[in-house]
Amino acid sequence: MWFTSLLGTLVKRRRFIIANTISVTVVAVIICFLLPKTYRGKATILPPESQSPLSSLLGISPGQIAMAVTNFTLPLMATPSDLYASMLESNTILESVVDSLDLTKVYDVQTRLQAVANLKGQLSIKVEPDGIVSIEADASSAQLAADISNSLVFFLDNFNRRLQRQKSSDYNNFLTIRIKETDSALALAQNRLRSFQETNRAIALDLQSEALISNLAQQKAVLTTMEIELEMLRKTLYPGHPSVVQKELAIKEIKAKLREIEDGAKNQTDSALSALDIPLIQVPELSLKFAILKRDAKIQEAIYELLSQQAEMARIQERKDTPTLMVLDHARTPELPIKPKKR
């Protein structure tokens, strides 16, 4: 019964229903053609690399720039690609894009902040599961959509380069200060070593010790021979014989010389030792002090050489202007709009 009543109502109002359907359809078609078209430009960036030949020296590389340009640690689940995405949405990057493309006029707004807000509403920045950063920009013209996406990539790279140069410059300044400090420490260590050598006549301590021991062995051999000869003379000659007395004096002189070699001379002016001879008793202590001073000088030399190499690498890095991003796809001018969907 209700179906017959409903059908009767539809039949009675058929003209109204058909007229409304046609009117709404015509209006929808007109609006669809009158709505402004929206185009989308898309660019993609490869995820940052993890290593670089300069990373061992500078800690800065094109692949690591996403982490190197900031002084904070990334959250546990964040990646360098996530940091790229955050930087692309920052006011620093967006304001540069607004100024370069004069978007205040394009969006017909009064201030840069309004243009930045409008631009944010037209952007879609995503990090894919494989780490690729996708940048999509919507605009009223095909060329503008492509320009916005490419400008975002350009200013992100430019921002990274500027920060990279700044960090290299700061690192270079730090190395310059450390080199000056190390140079002073090296000069002090070398002066201490030279003063020690001059004071203790330790020009070449190893060679001097070897020569001293060899001389001592020779004197000991001569003393032993002369003592044997003295015993033979005492058996054949009377005690006060000139030959016996002469031999005894010679032995006494050799023993005195041996004491000088072992313990050092009490009076340097009367010493028979050479100017480069070191008393044997002082050799262990002098060797230890000499080794410490020489070690300190060597350490400062090694530090100075290492810092000089790093400073040179930092200067090279500071002057370099190589891209910090690896762009997989630059945005191309789209051929078809994405809005409105006329179907």
XYZ file of C-alpha atoms in Angstrom, residues 12-262:
251
model
C 2.780 13.703 -9.386
C 6.088 15.542 -8.645
C 8.052 14.169 -11.587
C 8.500 17.566 -13.218
C 9.827 19.092 -9.986
C 12.262 16.218 -9.429
C 13.555 16.247 -13.018
C 13.896 20.036 -13.061
C 15.834 20.054 -9.770
C 18.097 17.223 -10.902
C 18.923 18.989 -14.155
C 19.427 22.330 -12.388
C 21.788 20.891 -9.771
C 23.739 19.019 -12.428
C 24.120 22.139 -14.595
C 25.199 24.245 -11.601
C 27.712 21.567 -10.507
C 29.225 21.423 -13.994
C 29.494 25.219 -14.159
C 31.117 25.404 -10.706
C 33.516 22.587 -11.640
C 34.758 24.530 -14.650
C 34.873 27.837 -12.797
C 36.863 26.568 -9.784
C 40.580 27.451 -9.962
C 42.870 24.649 -10.955
C 45.431 23.312 -8.530
C 48.712 21.768 -9.678
C 51.159 19.705 -7.638
C 54.942 19.666 -7.976
C 56.908 16.848 -6.366
C 60.612 16.484 -5.542
C 62.339 13.661 -3.663
C 65.568 13.584 -1.656
C 67.616 10.495 -0.918
C 68.308 9.685 2.750
C 71.625 11.028 4.060
C 74.709 8.876 3.812
C 76.204 7.573 7.032
C 79.934 7.925 6.333
C 82.363 10.233 4.588
C 86.156 10.265 4.118
C 86.341 13.493 6.175
C 84.125 12.277 8.977
C 87.065 10.921 10.971
C 88.600 14.399 11.028
C 85.744 16.844 10.900
C 82.620 14.944 11.777
C 80.935 16.688 8.852
C 79.892 15.108 5.600
C 77.125 15.581 3.048
C 75.389 12.499 4.375
C 75.756 13.444 8.018
C 74.910 17.125 7.643
C 71.370 16.534 8.914
C 72.820 15.517 12.265
C 75.939 17.676 12.168
C 74.175 21.014 11.723
C 72.567 20.853 15.148
C 73.966 20.433 18.632
C 71.217 18.221 19.993
C 70.789 14.472 19.859
C 68.023 13.109 17.675
C 65.176 11.331 19.460
C 65.445 7.590 19.695
C 63.030 6.882 16.831
C 64.005 9.848 14.655
C 66.279 9.600 11.613
C 68.296 12.147 9.624
C 65.494 12.052 7.049
C 63.040 13.108 9.769
C 65.319 16.018 10.592
C 65.389 17.004 6.912
C 61.581 17.010 6.917
C 61.484 19.202 10.028
C 63.991 21.630 8.552
C 61.912 21.911 5.364
C 58.932 23.009 7.454
C 60.933 25.556 9.453
C 60.282 29.281 9.076
C 63.898 29.845 8.019
C 63.474 27.734 4.878
C 59.895 28.770 4.155
C 60.638 32.493 4.474
C 63.467 32.112 1.957
C 61.055 30.441 -0.482
C 58.448 33.183 0.077
C 61.010 35.901 -0.626
C 62.536 34.223 -3.675
C 59.179 33.550 -5.369
C 57.461 36.708 -4.077
C 54.601 34.639 -2.654
C 53.133 37.578 -0.750
C 51.852 38.852 -4.105
C 50.915 35.382 -5.325
C 48.803 34.719 -2.216
C 47.654 38.379 -2.105
C 48.616 38.872 1.553
C 50.200 41.769 3.403
C 52.925 40.126 5.488
C 55.529 37.459 5.093
C 54.108 35.487 8.050
C 50.754 35.237 6.295
C 52.473 34.019 3.146
C 54.419 31.431 5.183
C 51.172 30.232 6.771
C 49.537 29.892 3.335
C 52.599 28.077 2.006
C 52.533 25.601 4.897
C 48.928 24.801 4.039
C 49.960 23.978 0.472
C 52.854 21.661 1.442
C 53.013 17.965 2.122
C 56.389 16.658 3.323
C 56.638 12.942 4.053
C 59.381 10.524 4.993
C 58.940 7.200 3.226
C 59.715 3.910 5.008
C 62.968 3.630 3.030
C 64.096 7.086 4.243
C 63.384 9.020 1.031
C 61.999 12.502 1.731
C 59.051 13.441 -0.484
C 58.205 17.129 -1.021
C 54.841 18.004 -2.588
C 53.717 21.593 -3.194
C 50.309 22.688 -4.483
C 49.888 25.929 -6.434
C 47.510 27.656 -8.801
C 49.928 27.322 -11.723
C 51.940 24.339 -12.885
C 55.231 26.252 -13.019
C 54.775 27.708 -9.535
C 54.113 24.271 -8.053
C 57.380 22.968 -9.508
C 59.261 26.117 -8.480
C 58.121 25.848 -4.860
C 59.264 22.225 -4.548
C 62.615 22.906 -6.198
C 63.108 26.066 -4.122
C 62.583 24.100 -0.923
C 65.319 21.672 -1.963
C 67.618 24.517 -2.992
C 67.263 26.499 0.240
C 67.615 23.386 2.404
C 70.884 22.609 0.626
C 71.965 26.248 0.909
C 71.133 26.275 4.624
C 73.138 23.095 5.166
C 76.109 24.481 3.264
C 76.100 27.658 5.331
C 75.973 25.714 8.574
C 78.645 23.339 7.341
C 80.964 26.237 6.507
C 80.218 27.826 9.878
C 81.029 24.629 11.756
C 84.193 24.188 9.691
C 85.173 27.781 10.438
C 84.573 27.323 14.175
C 86.506 24.067 14.103
C 89.344 25.750 12.229
C 89.460 28.593 14.769
C 89.559 26.059 17.586
C 92.414 24.204 15.893
C 94.308 27.470 15.355
C 94.166 28.211 19.086
C 95.200 24.656 19.966
C 98.089 24.795 17.492
C 99.384 27.980 19.130
C 99.120 26.367 22.565
C 100.830 23.199 21.336
C 103.535 25.247 19.628
C 104.310 26.951 22.948
C 104.270 23.608 24.778
C 106.552 22.093 22.133
C 109.015 24.969 22.400
C 109.029 24.617 26.200
C 109.627 20.846 26.001
C 112.437 21.310 23.484
C 114.063 24.013 25.653
C 113.887 21.757 28.685
C 115.492 18.927 26.742
C 118.241 21.175 25.389
C 118.894 22.673 28.847
C 119.123 19.178 30.334
C 121.594 18.118 27.656
C 123.733 21.202 28.171
C 123.721 20.944 31.962
C 124.446 17.215 32.112
C 126.521 16.991 28.917
C 123.972 14.443 27.669
C 124.281 15.128 23.966
C 123.715 11.521 22.875
C 123.177 9.629 26.098
C 123.002 6.145 24.624
C 126.228 6.542 22.669
C 127.914 8.293 25.575
C 126.955 5.495 27.978
C 128.235 2.866 25.562
C 131.521 4.724 25.092
C 131.864 5.221 28.867
C 131.376 1.519 29.583
C 133.850 0.580 26.847
C 136.417 2.995 28.292
C 135.824 1.597 31.774
C 136.394 -1.959 30.530
C 139.631 -0.959 28.838
C 140.903 0.800 31.985
C 140.013 -2.243 34.068
C 141.964 -4.482 31.692
C 144.959 -2.144 31.829
C 144.775 -2.065 35.641
C 144.681 -5.835 35.875
C 147.695 -6.150 33.579
C 149.676 -3.565 35.536
C 148.867 -5.258 38.868
C 150.197 -8.545 37.492
C 153.352 -6.796 36.300
C 153.775 -5.176 39.758
C 153.580 -8.545 41.493
C 156.264 -9.893 39.160
C 158.487 -6.852 39.849
C 158.078 -7.236 43.600
C 159.251 -10.813 43.376
C 162.414 -9.896 41.471
C 163.239 -6.415 42.832
C 163.498 -4.849 46.286
C 160.506 -2.775 47.540
C 161.931 0.694 46.892
C 163.232 -0.012 43.426
C 162.389 2.807 40.941
C 160.571 0.414 38.605
C 158.375 -0.827 41.443
C 157.620 2.721 42.607
C 156.838 3.846 39.042
C 154.484 0.932 38.524
C 152.743 1.624 41.844
C 152.212 5.270 40.878
C 150.822 4.246 37.504
C 148.378 1.842 39.147
C 147.310 4.525 41.616
C 146.644 6.927 38.737
C 144.534 4.382 36.861
C 142.488 3.626 39.999
C 141.836 7.335 40.461
C 140.712 7.588 36.855
C 138.391 4.623 37.326
C 136.833 6.313 40.377
C 136.257 9.409 38.250
C 134.581 7.315 35.575
C 132.345 5.550 38.113
